[in-house]
Amino acid sequence: MSWGTELWDQFDSLDKHTQWGIDFLERYAKFVKERIEIEQNYAKQLRNLVKKYCPKRSSKDEEPRFTSCIAFFNILNELNDYAGQREVVAEEMAHRVYGELMRYAHDLKTERKMHLQEGRKAQQYLDMCWKQMDNSKKKFERECREAEKAQQSYERLDNDTNATKADVEKAKQQLNLRTHMADENKNEYAAQLQNFNGEQHKHFYVVIPQIYKQLQEMDERRTIKLSECYRGFADSERKVIPIISKCLEGMILAAKSVDERRDSQMVVDSFKSGFEPPGDFPFEDYSQHIYRTISDGTISASKQESGKMDAKTTVGKAKGKLWLFGKKPKPQSPPLTPTSLFTSSTPNGSQFLTFSIEPVHYCMNEIKTGKPRIPSFRSLKRGWSVKMGPALEDFSHLPPEQRRKKLQQRIDELNRELQKESDQKDALNKMKDVYEKNPQMGDPGSLQPKLAETMNNIDRLRMEIHKNEAWLSEVEGKTGGRGDRRHSSDINHLVTQGRESPEGSYTDDANQEVRGPPQQHGHHSEFDDEFEDDDPLPAIGHCKAIYPFDGHNEGTLAMKEGEVLYIIEEDKGDGWTRARRQNGEEGYVPTSYIDVTLEKNSKGS
């Protein structure tokens, strides 16, 4: 099936069909463009939605850690990743489908225009051949008619007896001339007809089939390109399905991670104040004055009555004070031993029970001295929802339990900062010692300002730690047992963060901690402390010397080119690595002079 043989006479129809094909291609490209805009807007709206509901954390203290909140934040993160995949779909469609369609449509228009121009030129050439043939035909026809007229004139004169010989001879010459011209036009017409038939055959069997074949191939390529774009359109979506599935699985896992028990426990940890519930209020008897007798009017009785009235008045006035759940009486007398009720008698001999107000004083004083008084539970800082005034440095505005947690967090942060400053001090001391022994490597005086700043920071951090630990001991109510708590705290700090204790004593044993201001040690003593450990440090790898090193400085280790050493401490950023020979000699070598190979799970040599 070929357009050239089947549609040889449908040039205009093929022109319209190919134009429709290009229009359809551009229409599909417009569809893809609108789909890309939808994906981009969808991804943008999803990202705006995630940004709107993501927590705006001003500080870590306000960060909620409930499992339901964490799950929601994880879902937001997964949704953000999902929005990113929608953007990937849009980019893939724009690059693989829309861009390709627009380039192909442009090329298709150019190719179609070229083929149609070739077809029109061939048609114009055939029309020109036909006109030449038709002109020669008409000329031959005209000459034939003139020749017939000349023959008729000659025959009429030849049969006329009155005609002269000259007239007959002239008519004969005219006949011969017309006959000759008719023969020439006949030959020309025959040649033009033969030429036209040849060109017409070539036009309909060679030129037009070739042009129509090219148009057919162009249209088929257009159809194939549409098929590829349809497939690419679907593949752009299918490629991101695994990642989108992972995003959805992440959302499901986030939903499964919600733990109501843990959230309840976190509520307790967040809002627990550490106060004890208030005790029972004692009974206050206001009917004592009803049973007084006239005999009670003595001076002593008046004093007793005055004392009782003062006490009653004191209790009455104390009702205006705020307490945990209501009003707390504020006793004016010193703490007394609680007594139960006592018996009083009237002049007529009857006895009645009279309650003392001393239990009220006792209970109130117990509450006052046992736990710190706070105005109200409403004034407590409840997590991140209640906005308080400026926080105090010792967190005394918080309940005991919350204050203890805040102080412990601050102490841990200060310990981490102290460890960083201590490591920096050690590195600066090593660099200074190396510069003193090798002036060509650097100026030791240039490190002194930084070293002094580091020491000041260490002293400041130690004072802060000491101050916060004192507050923590006060909160825990274990002032007497502070040494035990500090002992365990320092051991944990030494194990996890290094060999220098938070209080400034540099020792391998936490039991030998020495309190007091930090002492400035010389460079020689620091290196001696590094090398005079009772137990040798385990080897964590080995190295091979690339260049020789003399090691004349104290604390350094000389080595020869190609010598193999054990690595017992990695480079901490100062350019020196601690190594050891097989004979046990240790020291620092330049990291750039050796080829280091670290071994996992290596044991001591």
Coordinates of C-alpha atoms in Angstrom, one line a residue:
M1 CA 0.0 0.0 0.0
S2 CA 1.5 3.2 -1.2
W3 CA 0.2 6.7 -1.4
G4 CA 2.0 7.2 -4.7
T5 CA 0.0 4.5 -6.6
E6 CA -3.2 4.6 -4.7
L7 CA -3.5 8.4 -4.2
W8 CA -1.8 9.7 -7.4
D9 CA -4.5 12.2 -8.0
Q10 CA -5.2 13.3 -4.4
F11 CA -2.5 16.0 -4.0
D12 CA -4.8 18.4 -2.3
S13 CA -6.2 15.8 0.0
L14 CA -2.8 14.8 1.1
D15 CA -1.9 18.4 1.7
K16 CA -4.9 18.8 4.0
H17 CA -4.1 15.5 5.8
T18 CA -0.5 16.3 6.5
Q19 CA -1.5 19.7 7.8
W20 CA -4.1 18.0 10.1
G21 CA -1.4 15.7 11.4
I22 CA 0.9 18.6 12.4
D23 CA -2.1 20.4 14.0
F24 CA -2.9 17.3 16.0
L25 CA 0.8 17.0 17.1
E26 CA 0.8 20.5 18.3
R27 CA -2.5 20.0 20.1
Y28 CA -1.1 17.0 22.0
A29 CA 2.0 19.1 22.8
K30 CA -0.3 21.8 24.3
F31 CA -2.0 19.1 26.3
V32 CA 1.3 17.9 27.7
K33 CA 2.3 21.5 28.6
E34 CA -0.9 22.0 30.5
R35 CA -0.3 18.7 32.3
I36 CA 3.2 19.9 33.2
E37 CA 1.7 23.1 34.6
I38 CA -0.8 21.1 36.7
E39 CA 2.1 19.0 38.1
Q40 CA 4.2 22.0 38.9
N41 CA 1.3 23.8 40.6
Y42 CA 0.4 20.7 42.5
A43 CA 4.0 20.2 43.7
K44 CA 4.1 23.9 44.7
Q45 CA 0.9 23.7 46.6
L46 CA 2.1 20.6 48.4
R47 CA 5.3 22.3 49.4
N48 CA 3.5 25.3 50.6
L49 CA 1.2 23.1 52.6
V50 CA 4.1 21.3 54.2
K51 CA 5.8 24.6 55.0
K52 CA 2.6 25.9 56.5
Y53 CA 2.2 23.0 58.9
C54 CA 5.9 22.3 59.7
P55 CA 6.8 23.3 63.2
K56 CA 8.5 26.7 63.5
R57 CA 11.0 25.9 66.2
S58 CA 12.5 28.9 67.8
S59 CA 14.4 26.7 70.3
K60 CA 14.9 23.1 71.2
D61 CA 13.0 23.6 74.4
E62 CA 9.8 24.2 72.5
E63 CA 10.2 21.2 70.3
P64 CA 7.4 18.7 71.1
R65 CA 8.5 15.1 71.2
F66 CA 5.2 13.3 71.4
T67 CA 5.0 10.3 69.1
S68 CA 1.9 11.6 67.4
C69 CA 3.6 14.9 66.6
I70 CA 6.7 13.2 65.4
A71 CA 4.6 11.0 63.2
F72 CA 2.9 14.0 61.7
F73 CA 6.2 15.7 61.1
N74 CA 7.5 12.5 59.4
I75 CA 4.3 12.5 57.3
L76 CA 5.0 16.1 56.3
N77 CA 8.5 15.1 55.3
E78 CA 7.3 12.2 53.2
L79 CA 4.7 14.5 51.6
N80 CA 7.5 17.0 50.8
D81 CA 9.4 14.1 49.1
Y82 CA 6.2 13.2 47.3
A83 CA 5.9 16.8 46.1
G84 CA 9.5 16.5 44.9
Q85 CA 8.5 13.4 42.8
R86 CA 5.7 15.4 41.2
E87 CA 8.3 18.0 40.2
V88 CA 10.4 15.1 38.8
V89 CA 7.4 14.0 36.7
A90 CA 6.9 17.6 35.4
E91 CA 10.6 17.9 34.5
E92 CA 10.6 14.5 32.8
M93 CA 7.5 15.3 30.8
A94 CA 8.9 18.7 29.8
H95 CA 12.2 17.3 28.7
R96 CA 11.2 14.0 27.2
V97 CA 7.7 14.7 25.8
Y98 CA 7.0 18.4 25.4
G99 CA 10.4 19.6 24.3
E100 CA 10.7 16.7 21.9
L101 CA 7.3 17.3 20.5
M102 CA 8.0 21.0 19.8
R103 CA 11.3 20.2 18.1
Y104 CA 9.7 17.5 16.0
A105 CA 6.8 19.7 15.0
H106 CA 9.1 22.3 13.7
D107 CA 11.1 19.8 11.7
L108 CA 7.9 18.3 10.4
K109 CA 6.6 21.6 9.1
T110 CA 9.9 22.2 7.3
E111 CA 9.9 18.7 5.7
R112 CA 6.2 18.9 4.7
K113 CA 6.7 22.3 3.1
M114 CA 9.7 21.0 1.1
H115 CA 7.8 17.9 -0.2
L116 CA 4.7 19.9 -1.2
Q117 CA 6.9 22.4 -3.0
E118 CA 8.5 19.5 -5.0
G119 CA 5.0 18.2 -5.8
R120 CA 3.8 21.6 -7.0
K121 CA 7.0 22.1 -9.1
A122 CA 6.4 18.7 -10.8
Q123 CA 2.8 19.6 -11.5
Q124 CA 3.8 23.0 -12.9
Y125 CA 6.3 21.3 -15.2
L126 CA 3.7 18.8 -16.4
D127 CA 1.3 21.7 -17.1
M128 CA 4.0 23.5 -19.1
C129 CA 4.6 20.4 -21.2
W130 CA 0.9 20.1 -21.8
K131 CA 0.6 23.7 -22.9
Q132 CA 3.5 23.3 -25.3
M133 CA 1.9 20.2 -26.8
D134 CA -1.5 21.9 -27.0
N135 CA 0.0 24.9 -28.7
S136 CA 1.7 22.7 -31.3
K137 CA -1.5 20.8 -31.8
K138 CA -3.5 24.0 -32.4
K139 CA -0.9 25.3 -34.8
F140 CA -0.9 22.0 -36.7
E141 CA -4.7 22.1 -36.8
R142 CA -4.7 25.7 -38.1
E143 CA -2.1 24.9 -40.8
C144 CA -4.1 21.9 -41.9
R145 CA -7.2 24.0 -42.4
E146 CA -5.2 26.6 -44.4
A147 CA -3.8 23.7 -46.5
E148 CA -7.3 22.5 -47.2
K149 CA -8.4 26.0 -48.2
A150 CA -5.4 26.3 -50.5
Q151 CA -6.3 22.9 -52.1
Q152 CA -9.9 23.9 -52.6
S153 CA -8.9 27.2 -54.3
Y154 CA -6.4 25.4 -56.5
E155 CA -9.0 22.8 -57.6
R156 CA -11.6 25.5 -58.3
L157 CA -9.1 27.5 -60.5
D158 CA -7.9 24.4 -62.2
N159 CA -11.5 23.4 -63.2
D160 CA -12.4 27.0 -64.3
T161 CA -11.8 27.5 -68.0
N162 CA -11.8 31.2 -67.7
A163 CA -8.9 31.1 -65.2
T164 CA -5.5 32.1 -66.5
K165 CA -2.6 29.8 -66.3
A166 CA -0.8 32.2 -64.0
D167 CA -3.6 32.1 -61.5
V168 CA -3.6 28.3 -61.5
E169 CA 0.1 28.2 -61.1
K170 CA -0.1 30.7 -58.2
A171 CA -2.8 28.6 -56.5
K172 CA -0.7 25.5 -56.9
Q173 CA 2.3 27.2 -55.2
Q174 CA 0.1 28.3 -52.4
L175 CA -1.1 24.8 -51.9
N176 CA 2.4 23.4 -51.8
L177 CA 3.4 26.0 -49.3
R178 CA 0.5 25.3 -47.0
T179 CA 1.0 21.6 -47.3
H180 CA 4.7 21.9 -46.4
M181 CA 3.8 24.0 -43.3
A182 CA 1.2 21.6 -42.3
D183 CA 3.7 18.8 -42.5
E184 CA 6.2 20.7 -40.3
N185 CA 3.5 21.5 -37.7
K186 CA 2.5 17.9 -37.8
N187 CA 6.0 16.8 -37.0
E188 CA 6.4 19.4 -34.2
Y189 CA 3.0 18.4 -32.8
A190 CA 4.1 14.7 -32.8
A191 CA 7.3 15.6 -31.0
Q192 CA 5.6 17.7 -28.4
L193 CA 3.0 15.0 -27.9
Q194 CA 5.6 12.4 -27.5
N195 CA 7.5 14.6 -25.0
F196 CA 4.4 15.4 -23.0
N197 CA 3.4 11.7 -22.8
G198 CA 6.8 10.9 -21.5
E199 CA 6.8 13.6 -18.9
Q200 CA 3.3 12.7 -17.9
H201 CA 4.3 9.1 -17.5
K202 CA 7.3 10.1 -15.4
H203 CA 5.2 12.5 -13.4
F204 CA 2.5 10.0 -12.4
Y205 CA 4.8 6.9 -12.1
V206 CA 8.1 8.3 -10.8
V207 CA 8.0 11.9 -9.5
I208 CA 4.6 11.9 -7.8
P209 CA 4.9 8.4 -6.2
Q210 CA 8.3 9.4 -4.9
I211 CA 7.0 12.7 -3.4
Y212 CA 3.9 11.0 -2.0
K213 CA 6.1 8.2 -0.6
Q214 CA 8.1 10.8 1.3
L215 CA 4.9 12.4 2.6
Q216 CA 3.7 9.0 3.7
E217 CA 7.0 8.2 5.5
M218 CA 6.8 11.7 7.2
D219 CA 3.2 11.0 8.3
E220 CA 4.2 7.6 9.6
R221 CA 7.1 9.0 11.5
R222 CA 4.8 11.5 13.0
T223 CA 2.5 8.7 14.2
I224 CA 5.5 6.8 15.6
K225 CA 6.7 9.9 17.4
L226 CA 3.2 10.3 18.9
S227 CA 3.3 6.7 20.1
E228 CA 6.8 7.3 21.7
C229 CA 5.5 10.4 23.4
Y230 CA 2.5 8.6 24.7
R231 CA 4.8 5.9 26.1
G232 CA 7.2 8.6 27.6
F233 CA 4.2 10.4 29.1
A234 CA 3.3 7.2 31.0
D235 CA 6.9 6.3 31.8
S236 CA 7.5 9.7 33.4
E237 CA 4.8 8.7 35.9
R238 CA 5.8 5.1 36.2
K239 CA 9.4 5.9 37.1
V240 CA 8.5 7.7 40.2
I241 CA 6.0 5.1 41.4
P242 CA 8.6 3.2 43.5
I243 CA 9.7 6.3 45.3
I244 CA 6.1 7.5 45.7
S245 CA 5.4 4.0 47.2
K246 CA 8.2 4.5 49.6
C247 CA 6.8 7.8 50.6
L248 CA 3.4 6.2 51.3
E249 CA 5.1 3.4 53.2
G250 CA 6.9 6.0 55.2
M251 CA 3.6 7.6 56.1
I252 CA 2.2 4.2 57.1
L253 CA 5.3 3.5 59.3
A254 CA 4.9 7.0 60.8
A255 CA 1.3 6.1 61.6
K256 CA 2.3 2.8 63.2
S257 CA 5.0 4.6 65.3
V258 CA 2.4 6.5 67.4
D259 CA 2.6 5.2 70.9
E260 CA -0.1 6.4 73.3
R261 CA 1.7 5.0 76.3
R262 CA 4.8 6.9 75.5
D263 CA 2.9 10.1 74.9
S264 CA 1.2 9.7 78.3
Q265 CA 4.6 9.2 80.0
M266 CA 6.0 12.2 78.2
V267 CA 3.1 14.3 79.5
V268 CA 4.1 13.2 83.0
D269 CA 7.7 14.0 82.4
S270 CA 6.9 17.4 80.9
F271 CA 4.5 18.6 83.5
K272 CA 5.6 16.8 86.7
S273 CA 6.3 19.5 89.4
G274 CA 7.7 17.3 92.1
F275 CA 5.4 18.7 94.8
E276 CA 3.6 16.5 97.2
P277 CA -0.2 16.6 97.3
P278 CA -1.5 18.9 100.1
G279 CA -2.6 17.3 103.4
D280 CA -6.0 17.4 105.0
F281 CA -7.1 20.7 106.5
P282 CA -7.8 20.5 110.3
F283 CA -11.1 21.3 111.8
E284 CA -11.3 24.9 113.1
D285 CA -13.7 25.3 116.0
Y286 CA -15.3 28.8 116.1
S287 CA -17.8 27.9 118.9
Q288 CA -15.3 28.1 121.8
H289 CA -16.4 31.5 123.0
I290 CA -20.0 30.3 123.4
Y291 CA -19.0 28.1 126.4
R292 CA -17.0 30.7 128.3
T293 CA -18.1 31.4 131.8
I294 CA -18.0 34.5 134.0
S295 CA -15.2 32.9 136.0
D296 CA -13.0 33.1 132.9
G297 CA -12.9 36.9 133.2
T298 CA -9.7 36.9 135.2
I299 CA -6.5 38.3 134.0
S300 CA -5.1 34.9 133.1
A301 CA -8.3 33.9 131.4
S302 CA -8.2 37.2 129.5
K303 CA -4.7 36.4 128.4
Q304 CA -5.7 32.9 127.3
E305 CA -8.7 34.3 125.5
S306 CA -6.6 37.0 124.0
G307 CA -4.1 34.3 122.8
K308 CA -6.9 32.2 121.4
M309 CA -8.4 35.2 119.6
D310 CA -5.1 36.2 118.2
A311 CA -4.5 32.7 116.9
K312 CA -8.0 32.6 115.4
T313 CA -7.5 36.0 113.9
T314 CA -4.1 34.9 112.5
V315 CA -5.7 31.9 110.8
G316 CA -8.5 34.1 109.5
K317 CA -6.1 36.6 108.0
A318 CA -4.1 33.8 106.5
K319 CA -7.0 32.8 104.3
G320 CA -6.2 35.5 101.9
K321 CA -2.9 33.8 100.8
L322 CA -2.7 31.8 97.6
W323 CA -1.7 28.2 97.6
L324 CA -1.6 25.3 95.2
F325 CA -5.4 24.7 94.8
G326 CA -6.7 27.5 96.9
K327 CA -5.7 29.7 99.8
K328 CA -2.9 28.8 102.1
P329 CA -3.0 30.0 105.7
K330 CA 0.2 31.7 106.7
P331 CA 1.1 31.0 110.3
Q332 CA 2.5 33.7 112.4
S333 CA 3.7 31.5 115.3
P334 CA 6.8 29.2 115.2
P335 CA 6.2 25.6 114.3
L336 CA 4.5 23.5 117.1
T337 CA 4.2 19.9 117.8
P338 CA 0.7 18.8 116.5
T339 CA -1.7 18.0 119.3
S340 CA -5.1 16.4 119.1
L341 CA -8.2 17.7 120.7
F342 CA -8.4 18.5 124.4
T343 CA -11.2 18.5 127.0
S344 CA -12.7 21.6 128.6
S345 CA -15.3 21.8 131.3
T346 CA -18.0 24.3 132.1
P347 CA -18.9 25.6 135.5
N348 CA -21.9 23.3 135.7
G349 CA -19.5 20.3 135.4
S350 CA -20.3 19.3 131.8
Q351 CA -17.4 18.5 129.5
F352 CA -17.1 19.4 125.8
L353 CA -14.5 18.9 123.2
T354 CA -12.4 21.8 122.0
F355 CA -10.2 21.6 118.9
S356 CA -6.8 23.3 119.0
I357 CA -5.6 25.4 116.1
E358 CA -2.1 24.1 116.6
P359 CA -2.5 21.4 113.9
V360 CA -3.2 24.1 111.4
H361 CA 0.0 25.9 112.2
Y362 CA 1.9 22.6 112.2
C363 CA 0.6 21.4 108.8
M364 CA 1.1 24.8 107.2
N365 CA 4.7 25.0 108.5
E366 CA 5.4 21.5 107.3
I367 CA 4.2 22.3 103.8
K368 CA 6.2 25.6 103.9
T369 CA 9.5 24.0 105.1
G370 CA 9.2 20.7 103.2
K371 CA 8.7 22.1 99.7
P372 CA 9.2 25.5 98.1
R373 CA 5.9 27.4 97.8
I374 CA 4.7 28.4 94.4
P375 CA 1.8 30.8 93.7
S376 CA -0.3 28.5 91.6
F377 CA -0.2 25.6 89.2
R378 CA -1.5 28.0 86.6
S379 CA 1.9 29.8 86.8
L380 CA 3.9 26.7 86.0
K381 CA 5.5 26.6 82.6
R382 CA 3.6 23.8 80.9
G383 CA 5.9 22.7 78.0
W384 CA 5.8 25.0 75.0
S385 CA 2.2 26.2 75.3
V386 CA 2.4 28.6 78.3
K387 CA 4.3 31.8 77.6
M388 CA 6.2 32.9 80.7
G389 CA 8.3 36.0 81.5
P390 CA 12.1 36.0 81.1
A391 CA 13.5 32.7 82.5
L392 CA 15.8 32.9 85.4
E393 CA 19.4 31.6 85.1
D394 CA 18.9 28.9 87.8
F395 CA 15.4 28.0 86.5
S396 CA 14.0 28.8 89.9
H397 CA 10.8 29.8 88.3
L398 CA 10.2 26.1 87.3
P399 CA 8.9 23.3 89.5
P400 CA 11.6 21.1 91.1
E401 CA 11.3 18.2 88.6
Q402 CA 11.4 20.5 85.5
R403 CA 14.2 22.6 87.1
R404 CA 16.3 19.5 87.6
K405 CA 15.9 18.4 84.0
K406 CA 16.8 21.8 82.7
L407 CA 19.8 22.1 84.9
Q408 CA 21.0 18.6 83.9
Q409 CA 20.6 19.5 80.2
R410 CA 22.6 22.6 80.7
I411 CA 25.3 20.7 82.5
D412 CA 25.6 18.2 79.7
E413 CA 25.9 21.0 77.1
L414 CA 28.5 22.7 79.1
N415 CA 30.5 19.5 79.5
R416 CA 30.4 19.0 75.7
E417 CA 31.6 22.5 75.2
L418 CA 34.3 22.0 77.8
Q419 CA 35.5 18.9 76.1
K420 CA 35.8 20.7 72.8
E421 CA 37.8 23.5 74.4
S422 CA 40.0 21.0 76.1
D423 CA 40.8 19.2 72.8
Q424 CA 41.5 22.5 71.2
K425 CA 43.9 23.4 74.0
D426 CA 45.7 20.1 73.7
A427 CA 46.1 20.6 69.9
L428 CA 47.3 24.2 70.4
N429 CA 49.9 23.0 73.0
K430 CA 51.2 20.3 70.6
M431 CA 51.4 22.8 67.8
K432 CA 53.2 25.3 70.0
D433 CA 55.7 22.8 71.1
V434 CA 56.4 21.7 67.6
Y435 CA 56.8 25.3 66.5
E436 CA 59.3 26.0 69.4
K437 CA 61.4 23.0 68.3
N438 CA 61.1 23.7 64.6
P439 CA 60.8 27.5 64.0
Q440 CA 60.7 26.9 60.3
M441 CA 57.2 25.3 60.7
G442 CA 55.6 28.3 62.3
D443 CA 55.8 31.1 65.0
P444 CA 54.9 29.8 68.5
G445 CA 53.9 33.3 69.5
S446 CA 51.1 33.4 67.0
L447 CA 49.3 30.6 69.0
Q448 CA 49.5 32.4 72.3
P449 CA 46.4 34.6 71.9
K450 CA 44.3 31.7 70.8
L451 CA 45.7 29.5 73.6
A452 CA 44.9 32.2 76.2
E453 CA 41.4 32.6 74.8
T454 CA 40.9 28.8 75.0
M455 CA 42.1 28.7 78.6
N456 CA 39.7 31.6 79.5
N457 CA 36.8 29.7 77.9
I458 CA 37.8 26.5 79.9
D459 CA 37.8 28.4 83.2
R460 CA 34.5 30.1 82.4
L461 CA 32.9 26.7 81.5
R462 CA 34.2 25.1 84.6
M463 CA 32.7 27.9 86.8
E464 CA 29.4 27.5 84.9
I465 CA 29.4 23.8 85.5
H466 CA 30.3 24.2 89.2
K467 CA 27.5 26.7 89.6
N468 CA 24.9 24.6 87.8
E469 CA 25.9 21.5 89.7
A470 CA 25.4 23.4 92.9
W471 CA 21.9 24.4 91.8
L472 CA 21.2 20.8 90.8
S473 CA 22.3 19.5 94.2
E474 CA 20.1 22.0 95.8
V475 CA 17.1 20.8 93.8
E476 CA 17.8 17.2 94.4
G477 CA 18.0 17.9 98.1
K478 CA 21.1 15.8 98.4
T479 CA 23.7 18.4 99.5
G480 CA 25.3 15.9 101.9
G481 CA 25.6 13.3 99.2
R482 CA 26.8 15.6 96.5
G483 CA 30.2 14.0 96.4
D484 CA 28.7 10.6 95.4
R485 CA 26.7 12.2 92.7
R486 CA 29.6 14.2 91.4
H487 CA 31.7 11.1 91.5
S488 CA 29.4 9.1 89.3
S489 CA 28.8 12.0 87.0
D490 CA 32.5 12.6 86.6
I491 CA 33.1 9.0 85.8
N492 CA 30.5 9.0 83.1
H493 CA 32.0 12.2 81.7
L494 CA 35.5 10.7 81.7
V495 CA 34.3 7.5 79.9
T496 CA 32.3 9.3 77.3
Q497 CA 34.1 12.5 76.6
G498 CA 37.7 12.2 77.4
R499 CA 40.4 12.1 80.1
E500 CA 39.9 15.6 81.4
S501 CA 37.3 15.9 84.2
P502 CA 34.7 18.7 84.1
E503 CA 36.2 20.3 87.2
G504 CA 39.6 20.7 85.5
S505 CA 41.7 17.9 87.0
Y506 CA 43.6 16.0 84.2
T507 CA 43.9 12.4 85.3
D508 CA 43.1 8.9 84.2
D509 CA 41.3 8.0 87.4
A510 CA 38.1 9.7 88.3
N511 CA 38.7 8.9 92.0
Q512 CA 41.8 11.1 91.9
E513 CA 39.9 14.2 90.8
V514 CA 41.3 17.3 92.4
R515 CA 39.1 20.3 92.8
G516 CA 40.5 23.7 92.4
P517 CA 41.5 26.1 89.7
P518 CA 43.2 24.7 86.6
Q519 CA 46.9 24.7 86.6
Q520 CA 49.1 25.7 83.7
H521 CA 51.5 22.9 82.8
G522 CA 54.5 23.2 80.6
H523 CA 54.8 21.5 77.3
H524 CA 57.2 18.9 78.6
S525 CA 54.8 17.9 81.4
E526 CA 51.9 17.6 78.9
F527 CA 53.8 15.3 76.7
D528 CA 55.0 13.3 79.7
D529 CA 51.4 12.8 80.8
E530 CA 50.6 11.6 77.3
F531 CA 53.3 9.0 77.3
E532 CA 53.4 7.9 81.0
D533 CA 50.2 5.9 81.0
D534 CA 50.3 2.7 83.0
D535 CA 48.6 0.7 80.3
P536 CA 49.8 1.3 76.7
L537 CA 47.2 2.5 74.3
P538 CA 45.9 -0.2 71.8
A539 CA 47.1 0.0 68.2
I540 CA 44.3 1.2 65.8
G541 CA 46.3 0.6 62.6
H542 CA 49.8 0.9 61.1
C543 CA 51.7 3.3 58.9
K544 CA 54.6 3.3 56.6
A545 CA 57.1 6.3 56.6
I546 CA 57.2 7.9 53.2
Y547 CA 59.9 10.4 54.1
P548 CA 62.5 10.3 56.9
F549 CA 61.9 12.4 60.0
D550 CA 64.6 13.3 62.5
G551 CA 62.4 13.7 65.6
H552 CA 64.8 15.9 67.5
N553 CA 61.9 17.7 69.3
E554 CA 60.6 16.5 72.6
G555 CA 57.5 14.3 72.2
T556 CA 58.3 13.5 68.6
L557 CA 59.4 10.1 67.2
A558 CA 62.2 9.8 64.7
M559 CA 61.6 7.4 61.8
K560 CA 63.3 6.3 58.6
E561 CA 61.9 6.1 55.2
G562 CA 60.0 2.8 54.7
E563 CA 59.8 2.1 58.5
V564 CA 56.5 0.6 59.7
L565 CA 55.0 1.9 62.9
Y566 CA 51.8 1.2 64.9
I567 CA 49.1 4.0 65.0
I568 CA 47.8 4.5 68.5
E569 CA 46.1 7.9 68.1
E570 CA 44.7 9.5 64.9
D571 CA 45.4 13.0 63.7
K572 CA 43.0 15.4 65.4
G573 CA 43.4 18.1 62.9
D574 CA 46.8 19.5 64.1
G575 CA 48.9 17.6 61.5
W576 CA 50.4 15.1 63.9
T577 CA 49.7 11.4 64.4
R578 CA 50.8 9.4 67.5
A579 CA 52.7 6.3 66.7
R580 CA 54.7 3.5 68.5
R581 CA 57.6 1.3 67.5
Q582 CA 57.7 -2.4 68.2
N583 CA 60.1 -1.7 71.1
G584 CA 57.4 0.4 72.8
E585 CA 58.9 3.8 72.0
E586 CA 56.0 6.3 71.3
G587 CA 55.8 9.8 69.9
Y588 CA 54.2 12.1 67.4
V589 CA 55.1 12.0 63.7
P590 CA 53.9 14.4 60.9
T591 CA 50.8 13.0 59.2
S592 CA 52.0 14.1 55.8
Y593 CA 55.1 12.0 56.2
I594 CA 53.4 8.7 56.6
D595 CA 50.9 6.4 54.7
V596 CA 48.2 5.5 57.3
T597 CA 46.2 2.3 57.2
L598 CA 43.5 2.0 59.9
E599 CA 42.3 -1.4 61.0
K600 CA 38.8 -2.0 62.3
N601 CA 38.4 -4.1 65.4
S602 CA 42.2 -4.1 65.9
K603 CA 43.6 -5.1 69.2
G604 CA 46.5 -3.8 71.1
S605 CA 49.9 -4.8 70.0

